[in-house]
CSV table of C-alpha atoms and ligand atoms in Angstrom, one decimal:
chain,number,residue,atom,x,y,z
N,17,UNK,CA,36.5,-90.0,-54.1
N,18,UNK,CA,39.4,-92.9,-53.8
N,19,UNK,CA,36.3,-95.6,-52.2
N,20,UNK,CA,35.8,-95.6,-56.1
N,21,UNK,CA,38.4,-98.1,-57.0
N,22,UNK,CA,38.0,-100.1,-54.7
N,23,UNK,CA,34.8,-101.2,-56.8
N,24,UNK,CA,34.0,-104.3,-58.1
N,25,UNK,CA,35.6,-103.6,-62.2
N,26,UNK,CA,38.3,-104.6,-64.6
N,27,UNK,CA,41.5,-103.0,-66.6
N,28,UNK,CA,38.5,-105.0,-69.6
N,29,UNK,CA,35.7,-102.9,-67.4
N,30,UNK,CA,37.6,-99.4,-68.1
N,31,UNK,CA,38.3,-100.3,-71.7
N,32,UNK,CA,35.4,-100.7,-72.9
N,33,UNK,CA,34.6,-97.4,-71.1
N,34,UNK,CA,37.0,-95.5,-73.4
N,35,UNK,CA,36.6,-97.5,-76.6
N,36,UNK,CA,33.0,-95.7,-76.0
N,37,UNK,CA,33.6,-93.4,-74.8
N,38,UNK,CA,36.3,-92.1,-77.4
N,39,UNK,CA,33.7,-94.2,-80.3
N,40,UNK,CA,30.9,-91.8,-79.2
N,41,UNK,CA,32.9,-88.7,-79.2
N,42,UNK,CA,33.5,-89.6,-83.2
N,43,UNK,CA,30.0,-89.8,-82.9
N,44,UNK,CA,29.2,-86.0,-81.8
N,45,UNK,CA,31.7,-85.2,-84.3
N,46,UNK,CA,34.4,-84.4,-81.5
N,47,UNK,CA,38.5,-85.3,-82.6
N,48,UNK,CA,38.8,-86.8,-79.3
N,49,UNK,CA,38.3,-86.5,-75.4
N,50,UNK,CA,40.9,-84.6,-73.1
N,51,UNK,CA,39.2,-85.9,-68.9
N,52,UNK,CA,40.4,-83.9,-66.1
N,53,UNK,CA,41.0,-85.8,-62.3
N,54,UNK,CA,37.1,-85.9,-61.6
N,55,UNK,CA,33.4,-87.9,-62.4
N,56,UNK,CA,34.5,-88.7,-65.6
N,57,UNK,CA,38.7,-89.8,-64.9
N,58,UNK,CA,37.0,-92.7,-62.2
N,59,UNK,CA,34.7,-93.8,-64.3
N,60,UNK,CA,37.0,-94.3,-67.2
N,61,UNK,CA,40.3,-95.4,-66.0
N,62,UNK,CA,39.3,-96.1,-62.2
N,63,UNK,CA,41.7,-93.0,-61.1
N,64,UNK,CA,41.3,-90.4,-58.6
N,65,UNK,CA,44.3,-88.6,-58.0
N,66,UNK,CA,44.4,-87.8,-54.3
N,67,UNK,CA,44.7,-84.4,-54.7
N,68,UNK,CA,44.1,-82.4,-58.0
N,69,UNK,CA,46.5,-79.4,-59.1
N,70,UNK,CA,47.9,-76.9,-61.1
N,71,UNK,CA,49.9,-80.2,-62.1
N,72,UNK,CA,48.1,-81.5,-65.1
N,73,UNK,CA,46.6,-84.7,-64.7
N,74,UNK,CA,44.5,-85.7,-68.3
N,75,UNK,CA,43.4,-88.2,-70.0
N,76,UNK,CA,43.5,-88.2,-73.9
N,77,UNK,CA,41.3,-90.4,-76.0
N,78,UNK,CA,41.5,-90.2,-79.8
N,79,UNK,CA,39.3,-92.5,-81.4
N,80,UNK,CA,41.9,-95.2,-83.1
N,81,UNK,CA,44.4,-94.7,-80.6
N,82,UNK,CA,45.6,-96.0,-77.4
N,83,UNK,CA,44.5,-94.1,-74.4
N,84,UNK,CA,47.1,-92.2,-73.2
N,85,UNK,CA,47.3,-90.5,-69.1
N,86,UNK,CA,49.7,-87.1,-68.8
N,87,UNK,CA,50.8,-87.6,-65.4
N,88,UNK,CA,53.3,-86.0,-62.8
N,89,UNK,CA,56.1,-88.3,-62.5
N,90,UNK,CA,55.6,-87.5,-58.3
N,91,UNK,CA,52.0,-89.7,-59.3
N,92,UNK,CA,52.6,-92.3,-61.9
N,93,UNK,CA,53.2,-94.6,-59.2
N,94,UNK,CA,49.5,-93.7,-58.2
N,95,UNK,CA,47.9,-93.9,-61.4
N,96,UNK,CA,49.7,-96.5,-62.3
N,97,UNK,CA,47.9,-98.7,-58.7
N,98,UNK,CA,44.7,-97.5,-60.7
N,99,UNK,CA,42.7,-100.2,-62.2
N,100,UNK,CA,41.9,-98.9,-65.3
N,101,UNK,CA,45.6,-98.5,-66.5
N,102,UNK,CA,47.0,-101.7,-68.0
N,103,UNK,CA,44.5,-100.3,-70.3
N,104,UNK,CA,46.0,-97.3,-70.8
N,105,UNK,CA,49.1,-96.3,-71.1
N,106,UNK,CA,51.4,-93.6,-68.5
N,107,UNK,CA,52.9,-90.2,-70.1
N,108,UNK,CA,54.7,-89.0,-67.0
N,109,UNK,CA,56.3,-85.8,-67.3
N,110,UNK,CA,58.9,-84.5,-65.0
N,111,UNK,CA,58.5,-80.5,-63.4
N,112,UNK,CA,60.7,-78.6,-65.1
N,113,UNK,CA,59.0,-79.9,-68.7
N,114,UNK,CA,55.9,-78.9,-70.4
N,115,UNK,CA,52.9,-81.0,-70.3
N,116,UNK,CA,50.8,-79.1,-72.8
N,117,UNK,CA,53.6,-79.4,-75.8
N,118,UNK,CA,53.7,-83.0,-75.2
N,119,UNK,CA,50.0,-83.1,-75.0
N,120,UNK,CA,49.9,-81.5,-77.8
N,121,UNK,CA,51.2,-83.3,-80.0
N,122,UNK,CA,49.2,-86.4,-78.6
N,123,UNK,CA,46.9,-84.5,-80.1
N,124,UNK,CA,48.1,-82.9,-83.2
N,125,UNK,CA,47.9,-87.0,-84.9
N,126,UNK,CA,44.2,-86.1,-84.2
N,127,UNK,CA,42.8,-84.6,-87.3
N,128,UNK,CA,43.0,-82.1,-89.6
N,129,UNK,CA,43.8,-78.7,-88.1
N,130,UNK,CA,39.6,-77.3,-87.6
N,131,UNK,CA,39.1,-79.6,-85.1
N,132,UNK,CA,37.9,-80.1,-82.2
N,133,UNK,CA,38.1,-81.2,-78.7
N,134,UNK,CA,35.9,-82.5,-75.6
N,135,UNK,CA,37.2,-81.4,-72.8
N,136,UNK,CA,36.2,-82.2,-69.1
N,137,UNK,CA,33.9,-79.8,-67.1
N,138,UNK,CA,35.8,-79.6,-64.1
N,139,UNK,CA,39.4,-79.5,-66.5
N,140,UNK,CA,40.6,-76.2,-64.9
N,141,UNK,CA,41.1,-72.4,-66.7
N,142,UNK,CA,44.4,-72.6,-66.8
N,143,UNK,CA,45.1,-76.3,-68.3
N,144,UNK,CA,42.9,-75.2,-70.7
N,145,UNK,CA,44.1,-72.0,-71.7
N,146,UNK,CA,47.7,-73.4,-71.9
N,147,UNK,CA,45.9,-75.6,-73.9
N,148,UNK,CA,44.5,-73.2,-76.4
N,149,UNK,CA,48.0,-71.9,-76.3
N,150,UNK,CA,49.8,-75.0,-76.9
N,151,UNK,CA,47.1,-76.0,-79.7
N,152,UNK,CA,45.9,-73.0,-81.2
N,153,UNK,CA,44.4,-74.7,-84.0
N,154,UNK,CA,42.2,-76.4,-82.3
N,155,UNK,CA,38.3,-76.2,-80.9
N,156,UNK,CA,36.8,-77.0,-77.4
N,157,UNK,CA,34.1,-78.7,-76.4
N,158,UNK,CA,31.8,-79.4,-72.8
N,159,UNK,CA,33.0,-83.1,-73.1
N,160,UNK,CA,29.6,-82.9,-71.1
N,161,UNK,CA,27.3,-81.0,-73.1
N,162,UNK,CA,28.8,-82.4,-76.1
N,163,UNK,CA,28.0,-86.4,-74.4
N,164,UNK,CA,26.0,-85.6,-72.2
N,165,UNK,CA,24.5,-89.3,-71.7
N,166,UNK,CA,28.2,-91.2,-72.0
N,167,UNK,CA,27.9,-92.2,-68.5
N,168,UNK,CA,23.9,-92.5,-67.8
N,169,UNK,CA,23.1,-96.5,-69.1
N,170,UNK,CA,24.7,-99.0,-66.3
N,171,UNK,CA,24.9,-101.5,-65.6
N,172,UNK,CA,24.2,-104.4,-63.8
N,173,UNK,CA,27.3,-104.0,-61.5
N,174,UNK,CA,26.6,-101.1,-61.2
N,175,UNK,CA,22.7,-100.8,-60.8
N,176,UNK,CA,24.0,-103.1,-58.1
N,177,UNK,CA,25.7,-100.8,-56.0
N,178,UNK,CA,23.4,-98.2,-56.7
N,179,UNK,CA,20.6,-99.7,-54.8
N,180,UNK,CA,22.9,-100.7,-52.1
N,181,UNK,CA,23.3,-97.3,-51.7
N,182,UNK,CA,20.1,-96.8,-51.9
N,183,UNK,CA,19.8,-99.5,-48.8
N,184,UNK,CA,21.6,-98.0,-47.3
N,185,UNK,CA,19.9,-94.5,-47.0
N,186,UNK,CA,16.8,-96.3,-46.9
N,187,UNK,CA,18.9,-97.6,-44.1
N,188,UNK,CA,19.8,-94.5,-42.3
N,189,UNK,CA,16.0,-93.4,-42.8
N,190,UNK,CA,14.9,-96.3,-41.2
N,191,UNK,CA,17.2,-95.0,-37.5
N,192,UNK,CA,16.4,-91.6,-37.8
N,193,UNK,CA,12.6,-92.1,-37.8
N,194,UNK,CA,13.1,-92.5,-34.0
N,195,UNK,CA,15.3,-89.9,-32.1
N,196,UNK,CA,14.1,-86.9,-31.3
N,197,UNK,CA,13.7,-83.9,-33.4
N,198,UNK,CA,11.5,-81.8,-31.1
N,199,UNK,CA,13.8,-79.3,-28.9
N,200,UNK,CA,16.7,-80.6,-31.1
N,201,UNK,CA,18.8,-78.5,-33.6
N,202,UNK,CA,18.7,-79.4,-36.8
N,203,UNK,CA,22.5,-79.4,-37.0
N,204,UNK,CA,22.2,-81.7,-35.3
N,205,UNK,CA,19.6,-84.3,-36.4
N,206,UNK,CA,21.8,-83.5,-39.7
N,207,UNK,CA,24.9,-85.0,-37.7
N,208,UNK,CA,22.9,-87.8,-36.7
N,209,UNK,CA,21.8,-88.0,-40.3
N,210,UNK,CA,25.3,-88.2,-41.6
N,211,UNK,CA,27.1,-90.7,-39.3
N,212,UNK,CA,24.4,-93.2,-39.7
N,213,UNK,CA,24.7,-92.9,-43.8
N,214,UNK,CA,28.6,-93.9,-42.2
N,215,UNK,CA,27.2,-96.6,-40.6
N,216,UNK,CA,25.3,-98.4,-43.1
N,217,UNK,CA,28.5,-97.9,-46.0
N,218,UNK,CA,29.0,-95.1,-47.4
N,219,UNK,CA,33.0,-93.5,-47.6
N,220,UNK,CA,31.6,-89.9,-48.2
N,221,UNK,CA,28.5,-87.7,-47.5
N,222,UNK,CA,27.6,-85.4,-49.8
N,223,UNK,CA,24.1,-83.7,-48.2
N,224,UNK,CA,22.4,-84.4,-45.6
N,225,UNK,CA,19.6,-81.2,-46.0
N,226,UNK,CA,17.3,-81.1,-42.5
N,227,UNK,CA,15.0,-78.4,-43.7
N,228,UNK,CA,12.0,-77.8,-41.1
N,229,UNK,CA,8.8,-76.0,-40.5
N,230,UNK,CA,9.6,-72.5,-42.6
N,231,UNK,CA,12.8,-73.4,-43.7
N,232,UNK,CA,11.5,-76.6,-45.4
N,233,UNK,CA,10.0,-73.7,-47.7
N,234,UNK,CA,13.5,-73.4,-49.4
N,235,UNK,CA,14.1,-76.5,-51.6
N,236,UNK,CA,18.1,-75.9,-51.2
N,237,UNK,CA,17.5,-75.3,-46.8
N,238,UNK,CA,20.6,-77.7,-45.7
N,239,UNK,CA,20.5,-77.6,-41.7
N,240,UNK,CA,21.1,-74.5,-39.3
N,241,UNK,CA,20.6,-73.2,-35.6
N,242,UNK,CA,16.6,-73.5,-36.1
N,243,UNK,CA,15.8,-75.8,-33.4
N,244,UNK,CA,12.5,-77.9,-35.0
N,245,UNK,CA,9.4,-77.2,-33.0
N,246,UNK,CA,6.2,-79.4,-32.6
N,247,UNK,CA,4.7,-79.1,-34.9
N,248,UNK,CA,7.1,-78.9,-37.6
N,249,UNK,CA,6.7,-80.6,-40.4
N,250,UNK,CA,10.4,-81.8,-41.8
N,251,UNK,CA,12.6,-81.9,-44.9
N,252,UNK,CA,15.0,-84.4,-44.8
N,253,UNK,CA,17.9,-85.3,-48.2
N,254,UNK,CA,20.1,-87.5,-48.0
N,255,UNK,CA,23.0,-89.2,-49.7
N,256,UNK,CA,26.2,-89.5,-50.8
N,257,UNK,CA,28.7,-92.0,-52.0
N,258,UNK,CA,29.6,-95.6,-51.1
N,259,UNK,CA,31.5,-98.1,-52.6
N,260,UNK,CA,32.0,-95.6,-55.1
N,261,UNK,CA,28.2,-95.1,-55.8
N,262,UNK,CA,25.4,-92.4,-55.5
N,263,UNK,CA,22.4,-92.3,-52.7
N,264,UNK,CA,20.5,-89.7,-53.0
N,265,UNK,CA,17.2,-90.3,-51.1
N,266,UNK,CA,14.3,-87.4,-49.4
N,267,UNK,CA,10.9,-88.6,-46.9
N,268,UNK,CA,9.5,-85.1,-45.3
N,269,UNK,CA,8.6,-86.8,-41.6
N,270,UNK,CA,6.4,-84.1,-38.7
N,271,UNK,CA,6.7,-83.8,-35.3
N,272,UNK,CA,3.7,-84.8,-33.4
N,273,UNK,CA,0.5,-85.1,-34.8
N,274,UNK,CA,-0.4,-83.5,-38.2
N,275,UNK,CA,-2.8,-80.9,-39.2
N,276,UNK,CA,-5.2,-81.8,-42.2
N,277,UNK,CA,-3.8,-79.4,-44.3
N,278,UNK,CA,-0.3,-80.8,-44.0
N,279,UNK,CA,-1.4,-84.1,-44.7
N,280,UNK,CA,-3.2,-83.1,-47.9
N,281,UNK,CA,-0.1,-81.0,-49.3
N,282,UNK,CA,1.8,-84.6,-48.2
N,283,UNK,CA,-0.7,-86.8,-50.2
N,284,UNK,CA,-0.8,-85.1,-53.1
N,285,UNK,CA,3.3,-85.0,-53.4
N,286,UNK,CA,3.3,-88.3,-52.1
N,287,UNK,CA,0.5,-89.0,-55.8
N,288,UNK,CA,3.0,-86.6,-57.8
N,289,UNK,CA,6.0,-88.4,-56.6
N,290,UNK,CA,3.7,-92.1,-57.9
N,291,UNK,CA,3.1,-90.6,-61.0
N,292,UNK,CA,6.4,-89.2,-61.7
N,293,UNK,CA,7.1,-93.3,-61.6
N,294,UNK,CA,4.2,-94.3,-63.0
N,295,UNK,CA,5.6,-92.7,-66.3
N,296,UNK,CA,8.9,-93.9,-66.4
N,297,UNK,CA,9.7,-97.1,-69.4
N,298,UNK,CA,12.3,-97.2,-72.1
N,299,UNK,CA,11.0,-94.4,-75.1
N,300,UNK,CA,9.5,-91.7,-72.9
N,301,UNK,CA,11.1,-88.9,-73.2
N,302,UNK,CA,12.8,-87.5,-69.5
N,303,UNK,CA,10.3,-84.7,-69.6
N,304,UNK,CA,7.1,-86.9,-69.9
N,305,UNK,CA,9.1,-87.9,-66.8
N,306,UNK,CA,9.1,-84.1,-65.0
N,307,UNK,CA,4.8,-83.5,-66.7
N,308,UNK,CA,3.5,-86.5,-65.4
N,309,UNK,CA,4.5,-85.8,-61.7
N,310,UNK,CA,3.4,-81.7,-62.1
N,311,UNK,CA,0.2,-82.3,-63.6
N,312,UNK,CA,-0.8,-83.8,-60.4
N,313,UNK,CA,0.3,-80.8,-58.7
N,314,UNK,CA,-0.7,-77.8,-61.1
N,315,UNK,CA,-4.1,-79.7,-61.2
N,316,UNK,CA,-4.8,-79.6,-56.9
N,317,UNK,CA,-3.4,-75.6,-57.9
N,318,UNK,CA,-0.4,-75.9,-56.6
N,319,UNK,CA,1.3,-75.9,-59.4
N,320,UNK,CA,3.5,-72.1,-58.5
N,321,UNK,CA,4.5,-74.0,-55.8
N,322,UNK,CA,6.7,-76.9,-57.3
N,323,UNK,CA,9.8,-74.8,-58.1
N,324,UNK,CA,12.5,-77.1,-59.5
N,325,UNK,CA,12.5,-79.5,-62.0
N,326,UNK,CA,11.5,-83.3,-61.1
N,327,UNK,CA,15.1,-84.8,-61.6
N,328,UNK,CA,18.3,-85.8,-62.6
N,329,UNK,CA,20.9,-89.1,-63.0
N,330,UNK,CA,22.3,-90.0,-60.9
N,331,UNK,CA,25.9,-92.5,-60.6
N,332,UNK,CA,29.5,-91.7,-59.7
N,333,UNK,CA,28.3,-88.6,-58.6
N,334,UNK,CA,25.4,-88.0,-56.7
N,335,UNK,CA,23.5,-84.9,-59.4
N,336,UNK,CA,24.6,-86.0,-63.7
N,337,UNK,CA,22.9,-86.5,-66.4
N,338,UNK,CA,20.0,-86.9,-67.6
N,339,UNK,CA,17.3,-84.4,-66.5
N,340,UNK,CA,14.0,-84.8,-65.9
N,341,UNK,CA,13.0,-81.4,-67.0
N,342,UNK,CA,10.7,-79.6,-69.0
N,343,UNK,CA,12.7,-80.2,-73.0
N,344,UNK,CA,14.1,-82.8,-72.4
N,345,UNK,CA,13.5,-84.5,-75.3
N,346,UNK,CA,16.6,-87.6,-74.2
N,347,UNK,CA,14.0,-91.0,-74.2
N,348,UNK,CA,14.4,-93.4,-72.0
N,349,UNK,CA,17.3,-96.1,-71.7
N,350,UNK,CA,17.1,-99.2,-69.9
N,351,UNK,CA,20.4,-98.9,-67.3
N,352,UNK,CA,19.7,-95.3,-66.3
N,353,UNK,CA,19.1,-94.4,-62.8
N,354,UNK,CA,17.7,-91.1,-61.6
N,355,UNK,CA,15.4,-89.5,-59.0
N,356,UNK,CA,12.5,-88.7,-59.3
N,357,UNK,CA,11.8,-85.8,-56.3
N,358,UNK,CA,8.9,-83.5,-56.3
N,359,UNK,CA,7.8,-80.8,-53.9
N,360,UNK,CA,5.2,-78.9,-53.0
N,361,UNK,CA,7.0,-75.6,-51.0
N,362,UNK,CA,4.5,-73.0,-49.0
N,363,UNK,CA,7.1,-69.9,-48.9
N,364,UNK,CA,6.9,-68.7,-44.7
N,365,UNK,CA,5.3,-72.5,-43.6
N,366,UNK,CA,6.5,-75.8,-44.6
N,367,UNK,CA,7.7,-77.9,-47.6
N,368,UNK,CA,7.4,-81.1,-49.1
N,369,UNK,CA,9.8,-83.7,-51.3
N,370,UNK,CA,9.5,-86.7,-51.9
N,371,UNK,CA,12.2,-88.5,-53.5
N,372,UNK,CA,13.7,-91.5,-54.9
N,373,UNK,CA,16.0,-93.4,-57.1
N,374,UNK,CA,14.5,-95.2,-59.9
N,375,UNK,CA,15.7,-97.2,-62.4
N,376,UNK,CA,14.4,-98.5,-66.2
N,377,UNK,CA,14.1,-101.8,-67.0
N,378,UNK,CA,12.1,-103.4,-69.8
N,379,UNK,CA,8.8,-103.2,-68.2
N,380,UNK,CA,9.0,-100.0,-66.5
N,381,UNK,CA,10.9,-98.2,-63.4
N,382,UNK,CA,12.0,-99.7,-60.4
N,383,UNK,CA,12.2,-97.9,-57.0
N,384,UNK,CA,16.4,-98.0,-55.5
N,385,UNK,CA,14.5,-96.8,-52.4
N,386,UNK,CA,11.7,-98.1,-51.1
N,387,UNK,CA,11.0,-97.1,-47.4
N,388,UNK,CA,7.5,-95.7,-46.5
N,389,UNK,CA,6.0,-92.9,-48.1
N,390,UNK,CA,3.5,-92.1,-46.6
N,391,UNK,CA,3.8,-89.0,-43.9
N,392,UNK,CA,5.9,-90.5,-41.1
N,393,UNK,CA,5.4,-88.8,-37.7
N,394,UNK,CA,8.5,-88.4,-35.2
N,395,UNK,CA,8.6,-87.5,-31.8
O,9,ZN,ZN1,2.5,-79.0,-38.2
O,10,ZN,ZN1,17.7,-85.9,-53.1
O,11,ZN,ZN1,18.2,-85.8,-56.0
């Protein structure tokens, strides 16, 4: 998580993000935002504490007030080094003092008695319960539910970083194609993939799915002890963070020559992925991307085997809003960045998934992954 503090952003960038977040919160009817250590805090302030502990660290954003970071005294020197620190006030507290009373004092200025604050989804209940006790008249809401698009539209620098992370993941795929698959355990190929991601600049590897043969029919299969055999389809899905921004790509390869059916299913998923990508343009609802990809698979009679949404956003995390799913009416906006990753999963047999990160431009989608989407054969 600390890698994001090295991203090329300035205190002014963070100041602008915090102002925008406070404004957006007010627009959503919230009196302010309470941001715990995690992706939102990193994005807003550049601060990622090395450990998240029982000691309260909380960014308090109230429209019209300067941002305040409540932080344990012993961690204040680290917080002061964050890129966004010049744009906020540090309010440190020492062991034995009550940080919740101090935080409640900050919040009391935020409006009448019946106000509501958005709080990070990953805030510890320990902290939320203590805040509720310190300020019992306030209500608390999920920050992500209230402001799902807070981090969704990326600026030019963020898009460059996402493109670089995607290029690094592509480089890892180009190398993994030449390693031996047959006769090795999934976990060994996964270790190779993780090493490649790191070699190409990732500081954090979030997942290296290697799902061979029947394991490929489980989209969430990680890598296990199964020995990969000749004739297996193998779903590879890997990503993590490079310079604070995420990669996430899937390709399905085959060990030796595929059967006609394997080729046909792979072609179908490739066509669906292309249709999902082609649906991307400003103003189109997220659910239209899902519908476009799903229509291809359903039309070929495989609809019941496409068992997940078509995509998810990506940024300082590898999974975040917006989601490409039926029912999501959020229109696409230039700068949004998300996966397009349809799949077909045949229980007990094999699976196929093809995934690219795509960003929305004025004229349509732009892929941030561009390794071949043809079925690749490996040894
Ligand atoms: Zn096969
Ligand atoms: Zn993935
Ligand atoms: Zn994904």
